[in-house]
Amino acid sequence: MTRGQKRRTQLAGLTLDLPPAPLDHTAGLPGHRPPRVLALVPAHDEQRTLPEAIASLRNQTVALHRIVVVADNCTDDTALVARRHGAEVVETHDNRDRKAGALNQALALLLPTLSDDDLLLVTDADSMLVPGFVETAVLRLHADHTVGAVGGVFHGEAGAGLVGALQRNEYARYAREISRRGDRASVLTGTATVFRVGVLREVARSRGDRLPGPAGHVYDPGALTEDNEITLAVRTLGGRTVSPAACGVLTEIMPTWRDLWHQRLRWQRGALENLRGYGLTAVTVPYLARQVGMYLGIVAVALFLLATALFATAGLLGPPAGLWLAVTAVFVVERVWTVRARGPAGIALALPMVVEFGYDLFQQAVFLRAASETLRGRRATWHHLSPSRA
């Protein structure tokens, strides 16, 4: 079975709740035409994954008005492959601002052709959307006009051994966390998000005033994590951000520990820099609180490991008993229960605890490195996977 077949099989195997009723764009909107949904796919050397991404867009239960691939600084046949699969192509010129810059160049061309009531789906070229993704997003946006954008709930693709399995468990827990919060999304994932066009125009108008970034740009070209930054922008302007479970996305996972280190370092550097750019506001307070809690948690883990080492040195360390046995059991149950949706493979990985604890330590090392580099003002870099990885 090829990698593409594996991804399609895994996508088909995602058990997600689809919308309970057929979509009626015009309900409650007398005299208005149905909103058009345009898909924008930024792609840098993605000729290998692009056909599957485009196919998942064509398989949506709601027909898309246009599919536009943004071929950004490509050295392969991304543009040719996109056209071959029926997509329109916008090729960037002299873009030095990564994904945000590529999206800004495309949006400068496309937004004038759309009305404020239209919708824009921004999705990565290495991601596949479940067939009901767009329908679910449109229904949610139609039902609740306080929602400015609907993001996806991402699931990791198969493969990559232990490092891949750990990421899939992590993503399963994140999906469960969003569901427990009533679909409220802290970050509109860059893998796939549907925006109201009117909201994006308001973001562009507010840059340089209420929002960081150059005036007239939808995405802040200085942001390392454009998805996190655009979430803060939408929420600062009063829009709610949600990620319904039915908006499932199958996306790539990092195949090596080195790739994972670079990805997570960029994510955390971006989160810290975005918070610094926005300052202390009603919107950023919860994000700041989570960051403080996370770094305090790192201190707590360090103290726990130090105490364990001291007890072991003194010969006082033994198997947990009494209260500590009960506490350990609670931790084991929590780790297993939160990944039960992944089935036996996810549960088997979570059960010993020690493997996932090592993964947590790895991520904590990333967070500490990100904080150190941010405080020292070191310039962050963007890390791309090799386009030829299997």
mmCIF file of N, CA and C in Angstrom, residues 74-133:
data_model
loop_
_atom_site.group_PDB
_atom_site.id
_atom_site.type_symbol
_atom_site.label_atom_id
_atom_site.label_comp_id
_atom_site.label_asym_id
_atom_site.label_seq_id
_atom_site.Cartn_x
_atom_site.Cartn_y
_atom_site.Cartn_z
ATOM 1 N N CYS A 74 8.652 27.921 -5.186
ATOM 2 C CA CYS A 74 8.775 26.480 -5.416
ATOM 3 C C CYS A 74 9.948 26.151 -6.329
ATOM 4 N N THR A 75 10.618 25.058 -6.016
ATOM 5 C CA THR A 75 11.702 24.561 -6.859
ATOM 6 C C THR A 75 11.304 23.261 -7.541
ATOM 7 N N ASP A 76 10.069 22.805 -7.329
ATOM 8 C CA ASP A 76 9.580 21.581 -7.953
ATOM 9 C C ASP A 76 8.414 21.909 -8.876
ATOM 10 N N ASP A 77 7.582 20.923 -9.184
ATOM 11 C CA ASP A 77 6.471 21.098 -10.128
ATOM 12 C C ASP A 77 5.134 21.348 -9.425
ATOM 13 N N THR A 78 5.159 22.032 -8.295
ATOM 14 C CA THR A 78 3.917 22.302 -7.568
ATOM 15 C C THR A 78 2.883 22.994 -8.454
ATOM 16 N N ALA A 79 3.267 24.046 -9.161
ATOM 17 C CA ALA A 79 2.320 24.791 -9.998
ATOM 18 C C ALA A 79 1.759 23.910 -11.106
ATOM 19 N N LEU A 80 2.616 23.128 -11.754
ATOM 20 C CA LEU A 80 2.182 22.248 -12.832
ATOM 21 C C LEU A 80 1.212 21.195 -12.322
ATOM 22 N N VAL A 81 1.540 20.594 -11.177
ATOM 23 C CA VAL A 81 0.663 19.565 -10.600
ATOM 24 C C VAL A 81 -0.686 20.164 -10.217
ATOM 25 N N ALA A 82 -0.683 21.372 -9.671
ATOM 26 C CA ALA A 82 -1.940 22.024 -9.284
ATOM 27 C C ALA A 82 -2.829 22.240 -10.506
ATOM 28 N N ARG A 83 -2.250 22.755 -11.577
ATOM 29 C CA ARG A 83 -3.041 22.991 -12.799
ATOM 30 C C ARG A 83 -3.530 21.669 -13.388
ATOM 31 N N ARG A 84 -2.692 20.660 -13.322
ATOM 32 C CA ARG A 84 -3.062 19.358 -13.867
ATOM 33 C C ARG A 84 -4.272 18.778 -13.136
ATOM 34 N N HIS A 85 -4.422 19.132 -11.864
ATOM 35 C CA HIS A 85 -5.548 18.629 -11.081
ATOM 36 C C HIS A 85 -6.699 19.634 -11.010
ATOM 37 N N GLY A 86 -6.688 20.611 -11.906
ATOM 38 C CA GLY A 86 -7.841 21.492 -12.069
ATOM 39 C C GLY A 86 -7.886 22.702 -11.176
ATOM 40 N N ALA A 87 -6.823 22.990 -10.450
ATOM 41 C CA ALA A 87 -6.807 24.172 -9.577
ATOM 42 C C ALA A 87 -6.239 25.380 -10.313
ATOM 43 N N GLU A 88 -6.640 26.558 -9.890
ATOM 44 C CA GLU A 88 -6.003 27.778 -10.359
ATOM 45 C C GLU A 88 -4.692 27.965 -9.584
ATOM 46 N N VAL A 89 -3.785 28.706 -10.154
ATOM 47 C CA VAL A 89 -2.476 28.888 -9.518
ATOM 48 C C VAL A 89 -2.112 30.365 -9.472
ATOM 49 N N VAL A 90 -1.667 30.800 -8.306
ATOM 50 C CA VAL A 90 -1.045 32.110 -8.133
ATOM 51 C C VAL A 90 0.398 31.856 -7.707
ATOM 52 N N GLU A 91 1.355 32.360 -8.457
ATOM 53 C CA GLU A 91 2.765 32.186 -8.110
ATOM 54 C C GLU A 91 3.281 33.475 -7.478
ATOM 55 N N THR A 92 3.913 33.347 -6.324
ATOM 56 C CA THR A 92 4.394 34.530 -5.604
ATOM 57 C C THR A 92 5.617 35.127 -6.291
ATOM 58 N N HIS A 93 5.861 36.399 -5.985
ATOM 59 C CA HIS A 93 7.017 37.102 -6.544
ATOM 60 C C HIS A 93 7.824 37.724 -5.404
ATOM 61 N N ASP A 94 9.095 37.320 -5.305
ATOM 62 C CA ASP A 94 10.023 37.899 -4.325
ATOM 63 C C ASP A 94 9.461 37.864 -2.904
ATOM 64 N N ASN A 95 8.789 36.772 -2.558
ATOM 65 C CA ASN A 95 8.239 36.667 -1.207
ATOM 66 C C ASN A 95 9.325 36.263 -0.215
ATOM 67 N N ARG A 96 9.541 37.090 0.788
ATOM 68 C CA ARG A 96 10.508 36.780 1.843
ATOM 69 C C ARG A 96 9.822 36.634 3.206
ATOM 70 N N ASP A 97 8.495 36.623 3.183
ATOM 71 C CA ASP A 97 7.740 36.606 4.441
ATOM 72 C C ASP A 97 7.018 35.285 4.678
ATOM 73 N N ARG A 98 7.611 34.200 4.177
ATOM 74 C CA ARG A 98 7.124 32.850 4.456
ATOM 75 C C ARG A 98 5.649 32.688 4.057
ATOM 76 N N LYS A 99 4.932 31.872 4.805
ATOM 77 C CA LYS A 99 3.536 31.556 4.469
ATOM 78 C C LYS A 99 2.654 32.795 4.536
ATOM 79 N N ALA A 100 2.876 33.645 5.524
ATOM 80 C CA ALA A 100 2.065 34.863 5.651
ATOM 81 C C ALA A 100 2.218 35.740 4.417
ATOM 82 N N GLY A 101 3.444 35.883 3.915
ATOM 83 C CA GLY A 101 3.664 36.697 2.737
ATOM 84 C C GLY A 101 3.004 36.112 1.504
ATOM 85 N N ALA A 102 3.070 34.786 1.362
ATOM 86 C CA ALA A 102 2.430 34.129 0.221
ATOM 87 C C ALA A 102 0.921 34.348 0.253
ATOM 88 N N LEU A 103 0.322 34.198 1.423
ATOM 89 C CA LEU A 103 -1.124 34.402 1.552
ATOM 90 C C LEU A 103 -1.494 35.855 1.277
ATOM 91 N N ASN A 104 -0.697 36.782 1.748
ATOM 92 C CA ASN A 104 -0.996 38.202 1.508
ATOM 93 C C ASN A 104 -0.970 38.533 0.019
ATOM 94 N N GLN A 105 0.013 37.991 -0.700
ATOM 95 C CA GLN A 105 0.061 38.264 -2.140
ATOM 96 C C GLN A 105 -1.178 37.724 -2.842
ATOM 97 N N ALA A 106 -1.601 36.519 -2.483
ATOM 98 C CA ALA A 106 -2.786 35.932 -3.110
ATOM 99 C C ALA A 106 -4.054 36.683 -2.714
ATOM 100 N N LEU A 107 -4.159 37.050 -1.446
ATOM 101 C CA LEU A 107 -5.365 37.744 -0.977
ATOM 102 C C LEU A 107 -5.499 39.129 -1.603
ATOM 103 N N ALA A 108 -4.394 39.775 -1.900
ATOM 104 C CA ALA A 108 -4.459 41.082 -2.565
ATOM 105 C C ALA A 108 -5.143 40.969 -3.925
ATOM 106 N N LEU A 109 -5.007 39.814 -4.574
ATOM 107 C CA LEU A 109 -5.651 39.570 -5.863
ATOM 108 C C LEU A 109 -7.089 39.083 -5.720
ATOM 109 N N LEU A 110 -7.348 38.274 -4.684
ATOM 110 C CA LEU A 110 -8.622 37.571 -4.597
ATOM 111 C C LEU A 110 -9.707 38.326 -3.823
ATOM 112 N N LEU A 111 -9.333 39.018 -2.754
ATOM 113 C CA LEU A 111 -10.347 39.676 -1.931
ATOM 114 C C LEU A 111 -11.209 40.663 -2.720
ATOM 115 N N PRO A 112 -10.648 41.427 -3.667
ATOM 116 C CA PRO A 112 -11.506 42.342 -4.432
ATOM 117 C C PRO A 112 -12.584 41.636 -5.254
ATOM 118 N N THR A 113 -12.427 40.333 -5.490
ATOM 119 C CA THR A 113 -13.421 39.593 -6.280
ATOM 120 C C THR A 113 -14.513 38.983 -5.409
ATOM 121 N N LEU A 114 -14.408 39.148 -4.080
ATOM 122 C CA LEU A 114 -15.340 38.511 -3.156
ATOM 123 C C LEU A 114 -16.126 39.557 -2.380
ATOM 124 N N SER A 115 -17.311 39.166 -1.903
ATOM 125 C CA SER A 115 -18.109 40.042 -1.049
ATOM 126 C C SER A 115 -17.856 39.700 0.414
ATOM 127 N N ASP A 116 -18.273 40.588 1.309
ATOM 128 C CA ASP A 116 -18.072 40.351 2.740
ATOM 129 C C ASP A 116 -18.789 39.101 3.227
ATOM 130 N N ASP A 117 -19.858 38.692 2.543
ATOM 131 C CA ASP A 117 -20.619 37.512 2.954
ATOM 132 C C ASP A 117 -19.981 36.207 2.482
ATOM 133 N N ASP A 118 -19.014 36.295 1.586
ATOM 134 C CA ASP A 118 -18.358 35.085 1.104
ATOM 135 C C ASP A 118 -17.432 34.517 2.172
ATOM 136 N N LEU A 119 -16.968 33.294 1.933
ATOM 137 C CA LEU A 119 -16.126 32.595 2.892
ATOM 138 C C LEU A 119 -14.835 32.152 2.220
ATOM 139 N N LEU A 120 -13.752 32.175 3.002
ATOM 140 C CA LEU A 120 -12.446 31.786 2.484
ATOM 141 C C LEU A 120 -11.890 30.642 3.330
ATOM 142 N N LEU A 121 -11.637 29.521 2.686
ATOM 143 C CA LEU A 121 -11.004 28.379 3.338
ATOM 144 C C LEU A 121 -9.511 28.429 3.054
ATOM 145 N N VAL A 122 -8.702 28.548 4.090
ATOM 146 C CA VAL A 122 -7.247 28.497 3.960
ATOM 147 C C VAL A 122 -6.797 27.136 4.477
ATOM 148 N N THR A 123 -6.201 26.328 3.611
ATOM 149 C CA THR A 123 -5.819 24.974 4.010
ATOM 150 C C THR A 123 -4.449 24.625 3.458
ATOM 151 N N ASP A 124 -3.689 23.857 4.217
ATOM 152 C CA ASP A 124 -2.334 23.490 3.814
ATOM 153 C C ASP A 124 -2.349 22.450 2.706
ATOM 154 N N ALA A 125 -1.280 22.450 1.919
ATOM 155 C CA ALA A 125 -1.175 21.527 0.791
ATOM 156 C C ALA A 125 -0.833 20.106 1.225
ATOM 157 N N ASP A 126 -0.494 19.916 2.503
ATOM 158 C CA ASP A 126 -0.195 18.568 2.990
ATOM 159 C C ASP A 126 -1.307 18.028 3.880
ATOM 160 N N SER A 127 -2.500 18.650 3.790
ATOM 161 C CA SER A 127 -3.617 18.254 4.646
ATOM 162 C C SER A 127 -4.804 17.779 3.805
ATOM 163 N N MET A 128 -5.568 16.851 4.366
ATOM 164 C CA MET A 128 -6.762 16.329 3.707
ATOM 165 C C MET A 128 -7.967 16.560 4.620
ATOM 166 N N LEU A 129 -9.017 17.145 4.058
ATOM 167 C CA LEU A 129 -10.216 17.472 4.829
ATOM 168 C C LEU A 129 -11.249 16.360 4.705
ATOM 169 N N VAL A 130 -11.937 16.045 5.813
ATOM 170 C CA VAL A 130 -13.044 15.104 5.726
ATOM 171 C C VAL A 130 -14.135 15.730 4.852
ATOM 172 N N PRO A 131 -14.955 14.917 4.166
ATOM 173 C CA PRO A 131 -15.919 15.458 3.199
ATOM 174 C C PRO A 131 -16.890 16.483 3.766
ATOM 175 N N GLY A 132 -17.247 16.401 5.041
ATOM 176 C CA GLY A 132 -18.220 17.329 5.603
ATOM 177 C C GLY A 132 -17.625 18.575 6.234
ATOM 178 N N PHE A 133 -16.323 18.775 6.064
ATOM 179 C CA PHE A 133 -15.650 19.898 6.725
ATOM 180 C C PHE A 133 -16.297 21.232 6.358
#
